[in-house]
Every structure is written in structure tokens, then in C-alpha cells.
Amino acid sequence: MTMQNLPLEGGCRCGQVRLKISAPPLLTMACHCTGCQKMSSSAYSLSAAIPADGFEVTAGEPVIGGLHGATRHYFCPHCLTWMFTRPEGMDWFVNLRPTMLDDASWFSPFIETFTGEKLPWAATAAVHSYETIPPMETYAVLVKEFAEKQPAA
Ligand SMILES: [Zn+2]
Ligand SMILES: [Zn+2]
């Protein structure tokens, strides 16, 4: 994975909501859970965990969608693209759908979750696979391992 120079900009399908990231991801993920299958209208969702202070909505007003629960899923109010997620109780990062970025060619999922619910043919380039989610204490190790694999800036 080679990431372009930060910041990277992006937006929804219609362009009404625009965003900018100025920090590299802590971790990259694909999720095969049935909830992500529905929300992505596809086989799995993609996430890049961006430190909250390196993430900014620069245009438009995203609205809450999905289950409207404690984990907040943000959508463009016009084209209804699922853009990013603020997970419950974890306000130090934002899970951005990396295909919102104008250039997502650098993106590759480092881990994949909920393979127990995946479509039989669905496969990703993930280095680590989990039947559900990694145990909480594993995340620190994954973040460290992911950082070590990134090319020096
Ligand atoms: Zn839009
Ligand atoms: Zn999921």
C-alpha cells in the first residue's frame, strides 16, 4: 500500500458532501457482516480508521442513517451515499468508507471481520481474518503491525 501525500480529499456520489483527511489510517478493514452487506448494497463494507482530529467534513451536512443507534452512520442528505461511521464509545477515530476519497487506489483492507457471515465467494486481500471481530486487546497489536507495514513518509 502506498498512500499519496496527505491531505486527501473526497466526497459522496453527487459531490454535495466533501471531506478531507490529514492523518493516515490507524487500521484498514473490510466487514462481511449482514448489516454491512445491506448498508453497502454489496458483499462487504470497507473502512479506514482515521484519527478524529485528522478528519474533516469540508462541505455539506451529512445525516444519520442505518439503525440510528449509538454507532452513528453518516450519509449524504441528497444522494444518500454511506460515507463514514462514528462507532459507539470510540470518539478518537472515524471509520471512513475509503472509496469516498478522490483517489482510493492506495487502499487495501488489513483485516476482515465477520467472515462467519460472508457470501460464499467473497474474498478480500486482508492479512488477518476474524469470524466475528478481533478481541478488544488485539486492536493495539493490529494497529502497531499495520503502522510498521506502511512505507516511511
Ligand atoms: Zn451526495
Ligand atoms: Zn459490518
Short mmCIF file of C-alpha atoms and ligand atoms in Angstrom, two decimals:
data_model
loop_
_atom_site.label_atom_id
_atom_site.label_comp_id
_atom_site.label_asym_id
_atom_site.label_seq_id
_atom_site.Cartn_x
_atom_site.Cartn_y
_atom_site.Cartn_z
CA MET A 1 0.00 0.00 0.00
CA THR A 2 1.34 3.39 -0.89
CA MET A 3 -0.59 6.38 0.29
CA GLN A 4 -0.38 9.65 -1.52
CA ASN A 5 0.74 12.76 0.27
CA LEU A 6 -1.79 13.98 2.80
CA PRO A 7 -4.21 15.65 2.90
CA LEU A 8 -6.52 13.59 0.72
CA GLU A 9 -9.91 14.93 -0.30
CA GLY A 10 -13.08 13.14 -1.24
CA GLY A 11 -16.83 13.29 -1.42
CA CYS A 12 -20.11 11.48 -1.96
CA ARG A 13 -21.57 10.36 -5.30
CA CYS A 14 -23.22 13.74 -6.00
CA GLY A 15 -20.48 15.94 -4.54
CA GLN A 16 -22.69 17.84 -2.08
CA VAL A 17 -20.73 16.48 0.89
CA ARG A 18 -16.95 16.83 0.70
CA LEU A 19 -14.37 15.74 3.23
CA LYS A 20 -10.66 15.84 3.89
CA ILE A 21 -8.28 13.57 5.77
CA SER A 22 -4.96 14.90 7.06
CA ALA A 23 -3.82 11.85 9.04
CA PRO A 24 -3.04 8.34 7.79
CA PRO A 25 -5.37 5.49 8.83
CA LEU A 26 -4.76 3.63 12.10
CA LEU A 27 -6.14 0.46 10.51
CA THR A 28 -7.95 -0.58 7.34
CA MET A 29 -10.80 -3.07 7.31
CA ALA A 30 -13.40 -4.98 5.35
CA CYS A 31 -16.54 -6.15 7.15
CA HIS A 32 -18.64 -9.02 5.85
CA CYS A 33 -21.48 -8.73 8.42
CA THR A 34 -25.02 -8.85 7.06
CA GLY A 35 -25.61 -5.29 8.30
CA CYS A 36 -22.71 -4.04 6.17
CA GLN A 37 -23.95 -6.12 3.23
CA LYS A 38 -27.26 -4.25 3.40
CA MET A 39 -25.83 -0.77 4.02
CA SER A 40 -23.20 -1.09 1.29
CA SER A 41 -25.63 -2.80 -1.12
CA SER A 42 -22.71 -5.11 -1.75
CA ALA A 43 -20.74 -8.06 -0.38
CA TYR A 44 -18.87 -6.16 2.35
CA SER A 45 -18.09 -2.68 3.62
CA LEU A 46 -14.67 -1.02 3.63
CA SER A 47 -13.32 1.20 6.41
CA ALA A 48 -10.22 3.28 7.01
CA ALA A 49 -9.97 4.25 10.69
CA ILE A 50 -8.89 7.90 10.55
CA PRO A 51 -7.84 9.70 13.77
CA ALA A 52 -10.72 12.05 14.63
CA ASP A 53 -8.52 15.16 14.58
CA GLY A 54 -7.35 14.25 11.07
CA PHE A 55 -10.88 14.04 9.65
CA GLU A 56 -12.96 16.98 8.49
CA VAL A 57 -16.23 17.48 6.60
CA THR A 58 -15.48 20.47 4.37
CA ALA A 59 -18.84 20.88 2.57
CA GLY A 60 -22.42 19.76 3.07
CA GLU A 61 -24.27 18.41 6.10
CA PRO A 62 -24.17 14.61 6.41
CA VAL A 63 -27.23 12.99 8.01
CA ILE A 64 -27.57 9.93 10.24
CA GLY A 65 -28.78 6.72 8.61
CA GLY A 66 -28.66 2.99 9.19
CA LEU A 67 -30.09 1.86 12.53
CA HIS A 68 -29.85 5.34 14.12
CA GLY A 69 -28.27 3.70 17.18
CA ALA A 70 -25.30 4.58 19.36
CA THR A 71 -22.99 3.87 16.41
CA ARG A 72 -23.70 6.75 14.04
CA HIS A 73 -23.62 6.13 10.29
CA TYR A 74 -23.35 9.30 8.18
CA PHE A 75 -24.88 9.69 4.71
CA CYS A 76 -25.10 12.46 2.12
CA PRO A 77 -28.59 14.03 2.52
CA HIS A 78 -29.04 14.21 -1.27
CA CYS A 79 -27.50 11.12 -2.91
CA LEU A 80 -27.67 9.04 0.31
CA THR A 81 -24.17 7.64 -0.08
CA TRP A 82 -22.96 5.89 3.12
CA MET A 83 -19.83 7.94 3.79
CA PHE A 84 -18.45 7.35 7.28
CA THR A 85 -19.24 5.95 10.72
CA ARG A 86 -18.58 7.17 14.24
CA PRO A 87 -18.51 3.92 16.27
CA GLU A 88 -20.16 3.81 19.70
CA GLY A 89 -17.84 4.84 22.53
CA MET A 90 -14.79 5.35 20.30
CA ASP A 91 -14.61 9.07 19.56
CA TRP A 92 -10.86 9.12 18.79
CA PHE A 93 -11.36 7.81 15.25
CA VAL A 94 -13.82 7.89 12.35
CA ASN A 95 -14.40 4.91 10.07
CA LEU A 96 -14.30 6.44 6.62
CA ARG A 97 -15.51 4.46 3.58
CA PRO A 98 -12.26 4.82 1.63
CA THR A 99 -13.96 4.88 -1.79
CA MET A 100 -15.23 8.36 -0.84
CA LEU A 101 -11.70 9.64 -1.46
CA ASP A 102 -10.96 11.03 -4.90
CA ASP A 103 -8.08 8.54 -5.02
CA ALA A 104 -8.65 5.30 -3.14
CA SER A 105 -6.10 3.32 -5.13
CA TRP A 106 -3.81 3.11 -2.08
CA PHE A 107 -6.45 1.34 -0.02
CA SER A 108 -6.28 -2.32 0.89
CA PRO A 109 -8.04 -3.93 3.87
CA PHE A 110 -5.55 -5.10 6.53
CA ILE A 111 -8.14 -7.07 8.49
CA GLU A 112 -11.54 -8.53 7.62
CA THR A 113 -14.32 -9.13 10.14
CA PHE A 114 -17.44 -11.31 10.36
CA THR A 115 -16.21 -13.88 7.84
CA GLY A 116 -18.79 -16.16 9.51
CA GLU A 117 -21.50 -14.15 7.70
CA LYS A 118 -19.73 -13.61 4.37
CA LEU A 119 -21.12 -14.52 0.99
CA PRO A 120 -19.54 -17.84 -0.03
CA TRP A 121 -17.49 -16.36 -2.89
CA ALA A 122 -16.46 -13.10 -1.20
CA ALA A 123 -12.72 -12.73 -0.69
CA THR A 124 -10.50 -9.76 0.17
CA ALA A 125 -6.77 -9.03 0.37
CA ALA A 126 -6.92 -8.85 4.18
CA VAL A 127 -3.87 -10.12 6.10
CA HIS A 128 -5.93 -11.16 9.15
CA SER A 129 -9.43 -12.68 9.12
CA TYR A 130 -11.87 -12.92 12.01
CA GLU A 131 -15.05 -14.98 12.30
CA THR A 132 -16.61 -12.02 14.18
CA ILE A 133 -14.38 -9.18 15.44
CA PRO A 134 -10.87 -9.33 16.91
CA PRO A 135 -10.73 -9.49 20.72
CA MET A 136 -10.51 -5.90 22.09
CA GLU A 137 -6.93 -6.40 23.33
CA THR A 138 -5.84 -7.42 19.82
CA TYR A 139 -6.56 -4.00 18.29
CA ALA A 140 -3.46 -2.35 19.79
CA VAL A 141 -1.29 -5.11 18.28
CA LEU A 142 -3.03 -4.79 14.89
CA VAL A 143 -2.61 -1.00 14.83
CA LYS A 144 1.10 -1.39 15.60
CA GLU A 145 1.58 -4.11 12.98
CA PHE A 146 -0.34 -2.07 10.39
CA ALA A 147 1.81 1.04 11.09
CA GLU A 148 5.02 -0.99 10.71
CA LYS A 149 3.91 -2.20 7.28
CA GLN A 150 3.39 1.33 5.92
CA PRO A 151 6.14 2.83 3.80
CA ALA A 152 8.03 5.60 5.56
CA ALA A 153 6.59 9.03 4.79
ZN ZN B 1 -24.22 13.27 -2.28
ZN ZN B 2 -20.16 -4.96 9.33
#
